[in-house]
PDB file of C-alpha atoms in Angstrom:
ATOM      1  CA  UNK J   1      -8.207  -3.638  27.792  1.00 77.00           C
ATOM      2  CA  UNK J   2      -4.090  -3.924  27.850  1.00 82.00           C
ATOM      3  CA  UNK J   3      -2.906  -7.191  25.633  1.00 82.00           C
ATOM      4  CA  UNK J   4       0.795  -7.766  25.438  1.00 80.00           C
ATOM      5  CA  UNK J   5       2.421  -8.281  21.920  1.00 80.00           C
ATOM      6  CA  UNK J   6       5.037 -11.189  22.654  1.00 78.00           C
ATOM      7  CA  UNK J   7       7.352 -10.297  20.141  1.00 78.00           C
ATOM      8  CA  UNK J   8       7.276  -6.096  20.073  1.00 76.00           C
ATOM      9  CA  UNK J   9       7.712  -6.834  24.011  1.00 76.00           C
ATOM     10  CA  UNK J  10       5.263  -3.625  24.776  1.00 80.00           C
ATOM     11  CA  UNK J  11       1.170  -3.248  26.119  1.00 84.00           C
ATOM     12  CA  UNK J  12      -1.648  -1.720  23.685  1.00 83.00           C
ATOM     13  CA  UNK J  13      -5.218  -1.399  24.135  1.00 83.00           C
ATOM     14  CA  UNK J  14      -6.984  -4.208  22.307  1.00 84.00           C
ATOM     15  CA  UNK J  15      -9.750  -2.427  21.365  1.00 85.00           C
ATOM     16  CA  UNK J  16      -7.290   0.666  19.561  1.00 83.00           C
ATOM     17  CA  UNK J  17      -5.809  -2.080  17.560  1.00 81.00           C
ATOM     18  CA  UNK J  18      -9.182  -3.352  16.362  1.00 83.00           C
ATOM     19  CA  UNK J  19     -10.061   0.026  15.612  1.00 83.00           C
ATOM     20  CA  UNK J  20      -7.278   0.682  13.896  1.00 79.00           C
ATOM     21  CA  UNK J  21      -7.285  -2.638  11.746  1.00 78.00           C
ATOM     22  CA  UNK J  22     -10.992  -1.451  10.730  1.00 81.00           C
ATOM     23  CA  UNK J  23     -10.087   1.891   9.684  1.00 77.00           C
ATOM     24  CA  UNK J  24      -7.674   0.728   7.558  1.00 74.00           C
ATOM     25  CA  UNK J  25      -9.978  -2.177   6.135  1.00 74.00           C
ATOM     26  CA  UNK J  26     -12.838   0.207   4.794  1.00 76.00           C
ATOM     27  CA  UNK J  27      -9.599   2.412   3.374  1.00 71.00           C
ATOM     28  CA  UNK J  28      -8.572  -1.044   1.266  1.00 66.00           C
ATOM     29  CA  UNK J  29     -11.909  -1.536   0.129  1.00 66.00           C
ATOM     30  CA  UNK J  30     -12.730   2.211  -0.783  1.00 67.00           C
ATOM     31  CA  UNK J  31      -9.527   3.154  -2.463  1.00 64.00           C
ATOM     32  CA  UNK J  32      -7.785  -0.558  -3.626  1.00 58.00           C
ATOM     33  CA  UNK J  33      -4.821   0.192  -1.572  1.00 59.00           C
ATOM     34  CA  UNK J  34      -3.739  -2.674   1.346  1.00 57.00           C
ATOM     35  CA  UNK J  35      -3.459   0.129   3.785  1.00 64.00           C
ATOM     36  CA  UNK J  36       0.292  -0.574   4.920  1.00 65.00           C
ATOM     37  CA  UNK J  37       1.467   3.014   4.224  1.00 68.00           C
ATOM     38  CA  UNK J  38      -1.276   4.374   6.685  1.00 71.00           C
ATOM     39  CA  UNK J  39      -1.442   1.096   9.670  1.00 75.00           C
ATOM     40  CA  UNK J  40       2.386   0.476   9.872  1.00 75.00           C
ATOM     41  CA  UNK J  41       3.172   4.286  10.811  1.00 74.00           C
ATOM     42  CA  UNK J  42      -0.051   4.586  13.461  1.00 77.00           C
ATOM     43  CA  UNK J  43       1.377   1.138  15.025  1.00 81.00           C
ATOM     44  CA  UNK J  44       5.289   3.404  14.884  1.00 77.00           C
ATOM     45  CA  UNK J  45       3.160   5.853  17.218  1.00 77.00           C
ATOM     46  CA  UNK J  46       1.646   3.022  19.426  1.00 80.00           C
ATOM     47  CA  UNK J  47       5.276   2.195  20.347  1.00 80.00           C
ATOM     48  CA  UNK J  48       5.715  -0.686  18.180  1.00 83.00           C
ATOM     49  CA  UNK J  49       9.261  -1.243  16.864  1.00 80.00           C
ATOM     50  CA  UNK J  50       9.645  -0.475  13.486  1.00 73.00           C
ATOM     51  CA  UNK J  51      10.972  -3.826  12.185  1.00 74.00           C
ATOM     52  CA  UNK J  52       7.650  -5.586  13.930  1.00 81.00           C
ATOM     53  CA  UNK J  53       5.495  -3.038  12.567  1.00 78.00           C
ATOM     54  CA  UNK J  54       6.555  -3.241   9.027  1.00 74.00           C
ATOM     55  CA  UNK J  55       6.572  -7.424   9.371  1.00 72.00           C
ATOM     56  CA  UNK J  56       3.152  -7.544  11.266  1.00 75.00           C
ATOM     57  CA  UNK J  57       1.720  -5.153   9.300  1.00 71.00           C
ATOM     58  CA  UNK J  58       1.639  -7.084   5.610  1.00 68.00           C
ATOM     59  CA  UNK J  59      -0.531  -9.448   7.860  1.00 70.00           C
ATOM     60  CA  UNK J  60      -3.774  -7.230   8.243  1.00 68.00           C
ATOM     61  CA  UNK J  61      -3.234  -6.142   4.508  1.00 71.00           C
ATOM     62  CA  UNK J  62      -3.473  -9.715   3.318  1.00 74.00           C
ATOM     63  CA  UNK J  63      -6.840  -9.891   5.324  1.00 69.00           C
ATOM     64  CA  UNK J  64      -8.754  -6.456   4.417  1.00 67.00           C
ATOM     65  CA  UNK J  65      -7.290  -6.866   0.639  1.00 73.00           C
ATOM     66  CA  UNK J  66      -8.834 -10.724   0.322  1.00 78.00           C
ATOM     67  CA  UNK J  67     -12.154  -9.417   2.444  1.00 72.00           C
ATOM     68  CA  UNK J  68     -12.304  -6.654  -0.296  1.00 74.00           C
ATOM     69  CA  UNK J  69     -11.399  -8.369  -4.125  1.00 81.00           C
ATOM     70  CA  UNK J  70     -14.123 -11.039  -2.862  1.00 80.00           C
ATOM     71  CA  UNK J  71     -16.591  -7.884  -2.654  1.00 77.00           C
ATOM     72  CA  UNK J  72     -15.033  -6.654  -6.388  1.00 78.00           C
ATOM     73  CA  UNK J  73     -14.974  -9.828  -7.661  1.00 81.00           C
ATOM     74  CA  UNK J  74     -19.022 -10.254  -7.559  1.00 81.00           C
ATOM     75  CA  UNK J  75     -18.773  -6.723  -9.311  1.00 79.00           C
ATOM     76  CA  UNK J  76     -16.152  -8.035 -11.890  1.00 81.00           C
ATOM     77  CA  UNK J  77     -14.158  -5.160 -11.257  1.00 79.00           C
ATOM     78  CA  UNK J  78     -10.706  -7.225 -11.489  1.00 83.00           C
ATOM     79  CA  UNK J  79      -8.611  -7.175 -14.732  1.00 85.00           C
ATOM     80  CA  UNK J  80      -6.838 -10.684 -13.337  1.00 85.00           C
ATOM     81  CA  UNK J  81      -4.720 -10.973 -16.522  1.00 87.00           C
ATOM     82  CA  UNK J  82      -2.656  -7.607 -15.601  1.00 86.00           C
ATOM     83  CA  UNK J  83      -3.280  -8.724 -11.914  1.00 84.00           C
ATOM     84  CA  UNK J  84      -1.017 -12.001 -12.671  1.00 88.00           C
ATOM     85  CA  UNK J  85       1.405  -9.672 -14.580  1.00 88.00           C
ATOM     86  CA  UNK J  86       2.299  -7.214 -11.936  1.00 86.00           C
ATOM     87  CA  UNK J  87       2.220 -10.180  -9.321  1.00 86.00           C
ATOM     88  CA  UNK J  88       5.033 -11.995 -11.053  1.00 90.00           C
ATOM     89  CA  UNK J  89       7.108  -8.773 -10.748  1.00 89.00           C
ATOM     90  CA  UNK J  90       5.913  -8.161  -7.378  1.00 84.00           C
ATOM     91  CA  UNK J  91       7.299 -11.544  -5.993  1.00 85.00           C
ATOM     92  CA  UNK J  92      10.701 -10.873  -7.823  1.00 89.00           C
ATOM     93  CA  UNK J  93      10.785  -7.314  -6.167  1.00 87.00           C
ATOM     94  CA  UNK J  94       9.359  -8.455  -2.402  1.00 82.00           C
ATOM     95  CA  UNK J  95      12.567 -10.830  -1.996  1.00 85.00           C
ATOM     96  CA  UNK J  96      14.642  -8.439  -2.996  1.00 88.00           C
ATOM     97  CA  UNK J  97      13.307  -5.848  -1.255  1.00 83.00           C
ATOM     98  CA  UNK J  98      13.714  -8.534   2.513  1.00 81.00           C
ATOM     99  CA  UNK J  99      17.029  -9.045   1.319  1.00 84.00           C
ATOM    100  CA  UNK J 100      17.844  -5.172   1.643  1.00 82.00           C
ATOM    101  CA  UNK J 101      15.842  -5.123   4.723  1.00 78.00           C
ATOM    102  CA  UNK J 102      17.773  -7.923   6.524  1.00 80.00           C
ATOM    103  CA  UNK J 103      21.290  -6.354   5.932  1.00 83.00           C
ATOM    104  CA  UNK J 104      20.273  -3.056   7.103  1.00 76.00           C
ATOM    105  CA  UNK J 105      18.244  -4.356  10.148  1.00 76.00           C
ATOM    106  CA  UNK J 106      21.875  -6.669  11.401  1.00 79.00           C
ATOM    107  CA  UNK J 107      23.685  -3.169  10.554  1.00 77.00           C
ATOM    108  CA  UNK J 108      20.618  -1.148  13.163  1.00 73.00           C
ATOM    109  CA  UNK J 109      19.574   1.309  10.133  1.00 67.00           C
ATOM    110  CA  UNK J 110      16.309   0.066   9.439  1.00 67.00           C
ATOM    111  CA  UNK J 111      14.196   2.094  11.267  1.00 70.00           C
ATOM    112  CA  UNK J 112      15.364   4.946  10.057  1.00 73.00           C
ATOM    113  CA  UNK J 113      15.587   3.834   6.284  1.00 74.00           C
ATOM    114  CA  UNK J 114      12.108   2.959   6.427  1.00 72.00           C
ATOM    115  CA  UNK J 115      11.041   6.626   8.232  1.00 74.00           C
ATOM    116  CA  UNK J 116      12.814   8.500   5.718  1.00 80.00           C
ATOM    117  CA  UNK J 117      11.253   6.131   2.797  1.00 76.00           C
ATOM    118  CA  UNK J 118       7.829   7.018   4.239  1.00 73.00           C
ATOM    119  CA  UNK J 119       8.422  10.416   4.221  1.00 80.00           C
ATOM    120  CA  UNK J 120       9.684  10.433   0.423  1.00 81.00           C
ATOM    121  CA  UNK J 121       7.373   8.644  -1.111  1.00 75.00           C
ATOM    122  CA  UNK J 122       4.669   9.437   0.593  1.00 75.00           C
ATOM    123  CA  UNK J 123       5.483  12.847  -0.010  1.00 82.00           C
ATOM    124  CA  UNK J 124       5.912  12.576  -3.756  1.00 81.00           C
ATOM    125  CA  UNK J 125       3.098  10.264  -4.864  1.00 73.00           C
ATOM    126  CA  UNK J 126       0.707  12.242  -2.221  1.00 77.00           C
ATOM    127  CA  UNK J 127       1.622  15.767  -3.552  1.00 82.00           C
ATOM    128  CA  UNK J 128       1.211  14.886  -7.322  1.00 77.00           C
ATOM    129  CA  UNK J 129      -1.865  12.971  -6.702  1.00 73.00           C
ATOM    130  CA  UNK J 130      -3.421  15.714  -5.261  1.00 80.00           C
ATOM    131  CA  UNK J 131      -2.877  18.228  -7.946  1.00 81.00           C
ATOM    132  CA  UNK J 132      -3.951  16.267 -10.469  1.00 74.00           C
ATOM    133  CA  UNK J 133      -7.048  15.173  -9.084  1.00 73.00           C
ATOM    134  CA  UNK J 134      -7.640  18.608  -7.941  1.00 79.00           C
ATOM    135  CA  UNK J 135      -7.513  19.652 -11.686  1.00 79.00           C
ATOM    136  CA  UNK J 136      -9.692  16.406 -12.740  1.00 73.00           C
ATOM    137  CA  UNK J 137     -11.998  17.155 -10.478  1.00 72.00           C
ATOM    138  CA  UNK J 138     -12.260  21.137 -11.555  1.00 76.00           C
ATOM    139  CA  UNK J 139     -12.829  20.118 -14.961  1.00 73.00           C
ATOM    140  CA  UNK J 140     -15.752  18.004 -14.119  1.00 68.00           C
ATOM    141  CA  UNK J 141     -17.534  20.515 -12.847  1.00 66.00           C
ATOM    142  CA  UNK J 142     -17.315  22.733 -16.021  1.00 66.00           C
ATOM    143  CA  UNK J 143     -18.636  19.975 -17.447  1.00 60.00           C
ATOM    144  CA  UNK J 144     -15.580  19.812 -19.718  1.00 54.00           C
ATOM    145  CA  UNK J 145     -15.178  16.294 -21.618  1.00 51.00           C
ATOM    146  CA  UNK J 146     -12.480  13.604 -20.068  1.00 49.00           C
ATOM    147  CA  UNK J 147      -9.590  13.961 -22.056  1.00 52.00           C
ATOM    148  CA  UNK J 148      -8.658  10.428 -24.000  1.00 45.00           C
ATOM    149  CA  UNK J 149      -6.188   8.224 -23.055  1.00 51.00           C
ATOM    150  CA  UNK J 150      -3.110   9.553 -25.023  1.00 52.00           C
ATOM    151  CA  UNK J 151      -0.425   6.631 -27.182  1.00 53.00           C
ATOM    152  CA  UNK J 152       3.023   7.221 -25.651  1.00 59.00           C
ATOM    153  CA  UNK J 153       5.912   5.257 -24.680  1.00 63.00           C
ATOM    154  CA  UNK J 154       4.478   2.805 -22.828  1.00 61.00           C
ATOM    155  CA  UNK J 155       2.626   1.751 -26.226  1.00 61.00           C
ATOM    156  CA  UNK J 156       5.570   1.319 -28.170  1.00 66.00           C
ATOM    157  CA  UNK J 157       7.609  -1.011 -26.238  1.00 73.00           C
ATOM    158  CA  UNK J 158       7.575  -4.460 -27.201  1.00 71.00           C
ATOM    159  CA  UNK J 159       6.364  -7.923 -25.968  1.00 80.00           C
ATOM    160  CA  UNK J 160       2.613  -6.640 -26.410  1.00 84.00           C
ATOM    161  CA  UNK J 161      -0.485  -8.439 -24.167  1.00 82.00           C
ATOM    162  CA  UNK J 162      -4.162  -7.789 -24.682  1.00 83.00           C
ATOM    163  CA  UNK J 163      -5.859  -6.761 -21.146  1.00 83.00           C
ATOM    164  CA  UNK J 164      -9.452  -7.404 -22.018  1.00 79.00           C
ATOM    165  CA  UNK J 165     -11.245  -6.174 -18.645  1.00 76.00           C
ATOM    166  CA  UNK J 166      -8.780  -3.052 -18.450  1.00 78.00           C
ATOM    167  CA  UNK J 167      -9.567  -2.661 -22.540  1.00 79.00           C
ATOM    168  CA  UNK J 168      -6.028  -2.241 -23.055  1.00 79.00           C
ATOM    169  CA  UNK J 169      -3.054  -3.485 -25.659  1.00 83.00           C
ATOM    170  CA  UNK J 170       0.256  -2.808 -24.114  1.00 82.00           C
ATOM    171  CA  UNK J 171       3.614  -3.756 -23.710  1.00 83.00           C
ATOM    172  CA  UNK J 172       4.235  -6.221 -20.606  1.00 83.00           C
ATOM    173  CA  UNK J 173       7.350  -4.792 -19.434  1.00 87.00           C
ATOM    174  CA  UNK J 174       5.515  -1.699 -17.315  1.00 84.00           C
ATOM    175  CA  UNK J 175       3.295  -4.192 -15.757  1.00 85.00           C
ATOM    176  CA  UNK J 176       6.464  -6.003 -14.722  1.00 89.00           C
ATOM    177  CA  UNK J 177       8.538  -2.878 -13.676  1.00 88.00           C
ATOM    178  CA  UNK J 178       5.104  -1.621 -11.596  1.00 84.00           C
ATOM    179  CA  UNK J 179       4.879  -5.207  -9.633  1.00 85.00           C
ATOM    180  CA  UNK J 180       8.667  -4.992  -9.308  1.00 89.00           C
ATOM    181  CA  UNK J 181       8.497  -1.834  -7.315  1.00 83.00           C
ATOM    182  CA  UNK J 182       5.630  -2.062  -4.932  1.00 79.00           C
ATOM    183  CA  UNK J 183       7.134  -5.952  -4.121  1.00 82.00           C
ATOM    184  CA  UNK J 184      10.390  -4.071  -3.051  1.00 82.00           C
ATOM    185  CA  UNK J 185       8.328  -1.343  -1.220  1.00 76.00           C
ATOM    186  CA  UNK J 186       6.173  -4.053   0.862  1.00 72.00           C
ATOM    187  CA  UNK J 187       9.265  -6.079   2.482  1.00 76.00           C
ATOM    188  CA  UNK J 188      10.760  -2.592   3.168  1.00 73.00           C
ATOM    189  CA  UNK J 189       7.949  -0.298   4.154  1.00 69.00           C
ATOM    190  CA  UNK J 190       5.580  -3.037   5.151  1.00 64.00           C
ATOM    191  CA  UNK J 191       2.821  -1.700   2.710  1.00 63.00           C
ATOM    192  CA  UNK J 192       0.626  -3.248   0.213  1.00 61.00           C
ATOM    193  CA  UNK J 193       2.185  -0.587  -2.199  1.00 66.00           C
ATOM    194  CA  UNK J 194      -1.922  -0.044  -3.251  1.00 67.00           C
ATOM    195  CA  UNK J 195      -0.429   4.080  -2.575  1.00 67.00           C
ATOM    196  CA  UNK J 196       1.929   3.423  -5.832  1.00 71.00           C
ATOM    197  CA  UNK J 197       0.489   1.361  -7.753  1.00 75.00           C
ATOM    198  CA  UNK J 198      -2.787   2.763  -7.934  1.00 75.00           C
ATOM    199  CA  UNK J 199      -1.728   6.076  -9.606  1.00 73.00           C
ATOM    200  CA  UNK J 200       0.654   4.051 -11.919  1.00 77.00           C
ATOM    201  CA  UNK J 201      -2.321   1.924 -13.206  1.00 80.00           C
ATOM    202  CA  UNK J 202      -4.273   4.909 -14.038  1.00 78.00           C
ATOM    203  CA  UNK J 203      -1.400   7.485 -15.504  1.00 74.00           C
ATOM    204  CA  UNK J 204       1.157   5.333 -16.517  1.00 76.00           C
ATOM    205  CA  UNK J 205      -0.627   2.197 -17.975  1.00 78.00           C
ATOM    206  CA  UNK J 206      -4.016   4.209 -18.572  1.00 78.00           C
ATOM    207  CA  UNK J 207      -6.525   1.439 -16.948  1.00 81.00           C
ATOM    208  CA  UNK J 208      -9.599   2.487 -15.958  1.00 80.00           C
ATOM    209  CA  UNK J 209     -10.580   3.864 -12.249  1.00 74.00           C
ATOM    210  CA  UNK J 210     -13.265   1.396 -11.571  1.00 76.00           C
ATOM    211  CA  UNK J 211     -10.927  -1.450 -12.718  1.00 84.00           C
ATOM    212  CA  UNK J 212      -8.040  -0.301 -11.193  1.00 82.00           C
ATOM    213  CA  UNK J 213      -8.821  -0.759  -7.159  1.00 78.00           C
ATOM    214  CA  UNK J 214      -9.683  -4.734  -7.882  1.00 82.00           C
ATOM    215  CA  UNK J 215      -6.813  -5.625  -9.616  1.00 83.00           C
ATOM    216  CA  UNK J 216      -4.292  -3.424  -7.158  1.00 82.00           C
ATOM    217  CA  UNK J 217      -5.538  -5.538  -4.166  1.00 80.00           C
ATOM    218  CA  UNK J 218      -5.211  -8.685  -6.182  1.00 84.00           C
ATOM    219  CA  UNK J 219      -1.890  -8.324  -6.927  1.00 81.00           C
ATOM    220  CA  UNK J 220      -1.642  -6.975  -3.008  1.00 79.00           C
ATOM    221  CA  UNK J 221      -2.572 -10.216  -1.628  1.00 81.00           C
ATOM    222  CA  UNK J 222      -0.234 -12.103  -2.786  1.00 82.00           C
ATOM    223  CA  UNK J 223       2.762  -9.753  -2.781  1.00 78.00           C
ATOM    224  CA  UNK J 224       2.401  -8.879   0.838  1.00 76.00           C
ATOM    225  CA  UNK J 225       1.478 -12.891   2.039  1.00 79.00           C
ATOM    226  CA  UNK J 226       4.980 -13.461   0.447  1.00 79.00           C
ATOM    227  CA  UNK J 227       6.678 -10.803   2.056  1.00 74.00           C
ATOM    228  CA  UNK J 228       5.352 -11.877   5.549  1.00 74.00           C
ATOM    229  CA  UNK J 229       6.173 -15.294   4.750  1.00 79.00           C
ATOM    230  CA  UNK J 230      10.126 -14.042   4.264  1.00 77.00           C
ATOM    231  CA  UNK J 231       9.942 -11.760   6.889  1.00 72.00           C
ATOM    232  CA  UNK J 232       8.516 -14.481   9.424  1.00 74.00           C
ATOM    233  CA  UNK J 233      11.636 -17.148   8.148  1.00 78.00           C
ATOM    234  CA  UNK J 234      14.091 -15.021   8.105  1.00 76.00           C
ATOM    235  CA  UNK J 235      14.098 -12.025  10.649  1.00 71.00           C
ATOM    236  CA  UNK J 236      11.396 -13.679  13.189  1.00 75.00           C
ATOM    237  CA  UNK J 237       9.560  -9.929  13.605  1.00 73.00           C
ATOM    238  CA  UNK J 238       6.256 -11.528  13.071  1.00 76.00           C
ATOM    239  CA  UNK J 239       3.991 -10.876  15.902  1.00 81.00           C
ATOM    240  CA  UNK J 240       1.319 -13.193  15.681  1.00 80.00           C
ATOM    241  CA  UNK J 241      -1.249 -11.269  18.864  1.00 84.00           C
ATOM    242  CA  UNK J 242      -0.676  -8.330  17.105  1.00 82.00           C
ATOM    243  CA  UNK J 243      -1.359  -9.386  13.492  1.00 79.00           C
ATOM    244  CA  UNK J 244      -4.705 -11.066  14.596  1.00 83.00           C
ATOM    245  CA  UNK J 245      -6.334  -8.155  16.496  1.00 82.00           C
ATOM    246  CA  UNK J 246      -5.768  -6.106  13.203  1.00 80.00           C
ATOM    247  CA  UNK J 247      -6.773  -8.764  10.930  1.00 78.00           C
ATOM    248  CA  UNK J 248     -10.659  -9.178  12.918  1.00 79.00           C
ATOM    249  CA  UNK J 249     -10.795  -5.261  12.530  1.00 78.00           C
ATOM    250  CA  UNK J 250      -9.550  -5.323   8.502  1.00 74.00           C
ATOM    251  CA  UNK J 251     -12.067  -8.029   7.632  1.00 72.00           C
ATOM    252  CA  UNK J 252     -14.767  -5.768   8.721  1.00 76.00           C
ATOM    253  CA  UNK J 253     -14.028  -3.038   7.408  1.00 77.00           C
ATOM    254  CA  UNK J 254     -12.964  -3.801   4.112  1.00 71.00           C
ATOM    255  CA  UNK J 255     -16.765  -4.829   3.163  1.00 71.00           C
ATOM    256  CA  UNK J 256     -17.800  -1.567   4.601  1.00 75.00           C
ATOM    257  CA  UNK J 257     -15.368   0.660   2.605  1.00 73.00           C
ATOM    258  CA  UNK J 258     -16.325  -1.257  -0.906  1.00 68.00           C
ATOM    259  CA  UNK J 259     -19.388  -0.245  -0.350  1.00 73.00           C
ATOM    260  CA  UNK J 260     -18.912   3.446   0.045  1.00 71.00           C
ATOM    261  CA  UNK J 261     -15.860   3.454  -3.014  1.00 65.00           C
ATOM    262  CA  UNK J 262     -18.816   2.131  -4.942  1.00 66.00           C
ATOM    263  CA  UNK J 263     -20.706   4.943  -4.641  1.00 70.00           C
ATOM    264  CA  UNK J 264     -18.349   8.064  -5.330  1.00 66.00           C
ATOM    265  CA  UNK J 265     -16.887   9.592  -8.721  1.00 66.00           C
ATOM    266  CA  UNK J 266     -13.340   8.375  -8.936  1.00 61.00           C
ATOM    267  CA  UNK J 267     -11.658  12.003  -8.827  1.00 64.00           C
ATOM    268  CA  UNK J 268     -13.246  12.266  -5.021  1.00 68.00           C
ATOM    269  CA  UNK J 269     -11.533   8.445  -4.534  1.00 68.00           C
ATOM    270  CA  UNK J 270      -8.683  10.218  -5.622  1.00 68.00           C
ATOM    271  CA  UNK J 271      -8.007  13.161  -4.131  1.00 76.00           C
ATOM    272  CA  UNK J 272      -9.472  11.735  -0.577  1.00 76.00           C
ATOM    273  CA  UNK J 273      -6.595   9.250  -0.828  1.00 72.00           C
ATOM    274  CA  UNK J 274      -3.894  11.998  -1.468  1.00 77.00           C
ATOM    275  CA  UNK J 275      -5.064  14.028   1.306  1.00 81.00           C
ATOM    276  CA  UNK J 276      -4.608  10.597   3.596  1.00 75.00           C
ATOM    277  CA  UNK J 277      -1.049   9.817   2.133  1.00 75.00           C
ATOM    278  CA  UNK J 278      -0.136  13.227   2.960  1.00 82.00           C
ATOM    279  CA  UNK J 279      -1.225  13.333   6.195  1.00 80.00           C
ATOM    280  CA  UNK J 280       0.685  10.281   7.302  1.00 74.00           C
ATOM    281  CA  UNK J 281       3.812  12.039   5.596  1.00 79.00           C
ATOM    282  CA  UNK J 282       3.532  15.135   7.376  1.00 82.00           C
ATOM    283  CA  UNK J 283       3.109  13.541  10.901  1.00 77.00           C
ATOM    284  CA  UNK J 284       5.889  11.089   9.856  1.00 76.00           C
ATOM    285  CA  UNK J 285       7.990  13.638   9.291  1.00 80.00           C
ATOM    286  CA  UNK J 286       7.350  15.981  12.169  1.00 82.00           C
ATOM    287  CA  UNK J 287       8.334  12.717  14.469  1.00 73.00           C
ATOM    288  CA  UNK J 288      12.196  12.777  12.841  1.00 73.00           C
ATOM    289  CA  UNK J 289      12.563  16.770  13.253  1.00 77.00           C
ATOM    290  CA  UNK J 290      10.788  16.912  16.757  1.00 71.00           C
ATOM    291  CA  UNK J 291      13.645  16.160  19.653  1.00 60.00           C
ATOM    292  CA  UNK J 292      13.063  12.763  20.786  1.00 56.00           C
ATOM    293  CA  UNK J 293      11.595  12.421  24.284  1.00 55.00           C
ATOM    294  CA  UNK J 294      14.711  10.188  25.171  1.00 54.00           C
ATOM    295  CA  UNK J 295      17.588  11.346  23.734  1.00 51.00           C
ATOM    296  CA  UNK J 296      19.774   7.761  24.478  1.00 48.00           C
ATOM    297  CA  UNK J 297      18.494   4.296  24.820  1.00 50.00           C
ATOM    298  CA  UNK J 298      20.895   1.504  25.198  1.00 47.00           C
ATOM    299  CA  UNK J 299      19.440  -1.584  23.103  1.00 49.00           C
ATOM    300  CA  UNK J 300      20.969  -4.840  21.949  1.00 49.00           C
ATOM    301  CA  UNK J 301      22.140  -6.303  18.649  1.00 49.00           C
ATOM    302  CA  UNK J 302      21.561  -3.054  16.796  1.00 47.00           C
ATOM    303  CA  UNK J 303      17.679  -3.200  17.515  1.00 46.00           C
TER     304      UNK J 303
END
C-alpha cells in the first residue's frame, strides 16, 4: 500500500514504515536508546531526503521513548533527578545543534555532514562498546567478581548533587556536558542520542545498567520534542504522514522491547546494541564509497 509523504515529495509502502517504526520501538524499550541513529538512516535508504529524515525522525522517538519510560516508570527504573540534569543541557545543546543545521542546510552540505557524522560516531561509540562488553561479558562467565566502580575525575569536580535512585554523589557538570552533547547530536543527526548517552551513564558517570535505560529515554523525550519543535519553525522539514505511520509502529513496540530488556543480563543489552550501531555504520558507510546510481541531479535552493 503506496502513501505519499507531502513534504519528502516521494511514495513508500505504508506498511514498511509501520514496520519500521515498530522495530525501532521494541529497540527503545530494550536498550533506552530513542532509536534515531538506527530509523533516520533506514528512512536515507527508503529515499527520504536527509533533512526530512533527520526532522521527521525525532517524531517517532518522542513516541516509542514516552510508550517505554511509562513501562520503566511502574518498575522505578528512572533516576529523574540526573534525568532533569542532563535535560537542561540537552535543551541548551539541541538549539545549538538546529542552529548549525540551518546554516549548513541554506549552504546544501547537510546531507553529507550528517552521513559522515553517522559514520564517525557510530563507528567510535559502536567499536568501543563492543569490546568492552565483549570483555564484561567473558568475565562473567568465569564467574569473576564485577569490578567496583572506581573514584576518578569525574568525582572531584565541584558543584556536587546526590543522585539517590542512581546511588551516586557527583559533580553536576558531566551530567550537563552529557545532555549538552546528545541535544547537539539530535537537531543534527535526528537521534535521540540514547547510542551516546547510554555508554556515558554507565562508564563515565558510573550509574547503574538497570537505571540507566529509564533515565536515557527521559531525558530523550524531551530533548528530541524540542528539537522537532525547532526543526518544524524554522526549516519546515517536518513531514507530518510520515511521522505518524512511524509513531503507531513505535508505540507498539516500545512495550514489547521493555519487556524482553527486562529479562536479559545487561552485558547481552550491551553488546547486542553495539553490534546494531555498527551495522548501521558499516552500511552507512558503504552508501558514500559505492558510485552513486546517478552521478548528477539538478535540484533547487541547495536541497
Amino acid at each position: 500500500m503506496q502513501i505519499y509523504l507531502p513534504i519528502a515529495e516521494v511514495s513508500v509502502n505504508l506498511f514498511v514504515l509501520l514496520g519500521l517504526g515498530t522495530i525501532v520501538g521494541m529497540l527503545s524499550g530494550m536498550f533506552g536508546v530513542g532509536g534515531g541513529f538506527l530509523i533516520t538512516p533506514l528512512l536515507f535508504f527508503l529515499g527520504i531526503p536527509p533533512a526530512v529524515a533527520v526532522a521527521t525522525g525525532a517524531n517517532q522517538i518522542v513516541a516509542s521513548s514516552i510508550s517505554a519510560v511509562l513501562a520503566h516508570l511502574k518498575r522505578k527504573t528512572v533516576d529523574l533527578r540526573m534525568g532533569v540534569v542532563l535535560l537542561i543541557g540537552g535543551l541548551f545543546g539541541s538549539g545549538f545543534g538546529v542552529y548549525v543545521f540551518n546554516i549548513l542546510r541554506e549552504l546544501g552540505q547537510v546531507d553529507l555532514l550528517v552521513r559522515l557524522c553517522y559514520v564517525l560516531f557510530l563507528g567510535i561509540i559502536g567499536a568501543l562498546m563492543f569490546v568492552e562488553s565483549l570483555r564484561a561479558l567473558r568475565s562473567s562467565k568465569r564467574g569473576a567478581p564485577p569490578k567496583r566502580r572506581q573514584h576518578g575525575w569525574v568525582h572531584g569536580l565541584p558543584f556536587k548533587v546526590r543522585f539517590r535512585t542512581s546511588g551516586l554523589y557527583i559533580s553536576a557538570i558531566p551530567p550537563l556536558a552529557v545532555g549538552f552533547s546528545v541535544g547537539i547530536l539530535a537537531a543534527i543527526m535526528g537521534v535521540g542520542g540514547g547510542f551516546i548517552m547510554v555508554p556515558a551513564m554507565i562508564y563515565l558517570l558510573g550509574m547503574p545498567t538497570k537505571v540507566v535505560i529509564g533515565t536515557s529515554l527521559f531525558q530523550i523525550i524531551f530533548v528530541t520534542a524540542f528539537t522537532t519543535l525547532l526543526h518544524a519553525t524554522t526549516s519546515m522539514t517536518v513531514d507530518i504522514v510520515l511521522a505518524l505511520a512511524l509513531i503507531v509502529g513505535g508505540v507498539i513496540g516500545a512495550q514489547f522491547g521493555t519487556v524482553i530488556g527486562m529479562r536479559m543480563k545487561a552485558e547481552q543489552l550491551r553488546i547486542l546494541l553495539a553490534v546494531l550501531v555498527l551495522a548501521v555504520c558499516g552500511k552507512i558507510a558503504l552508501e558514500l564509497l559505492l558510485r552513486p546510481a546517478e552521478i548528477y541531479s539538478l535540484s533547487a535552493g541547495g536541497f
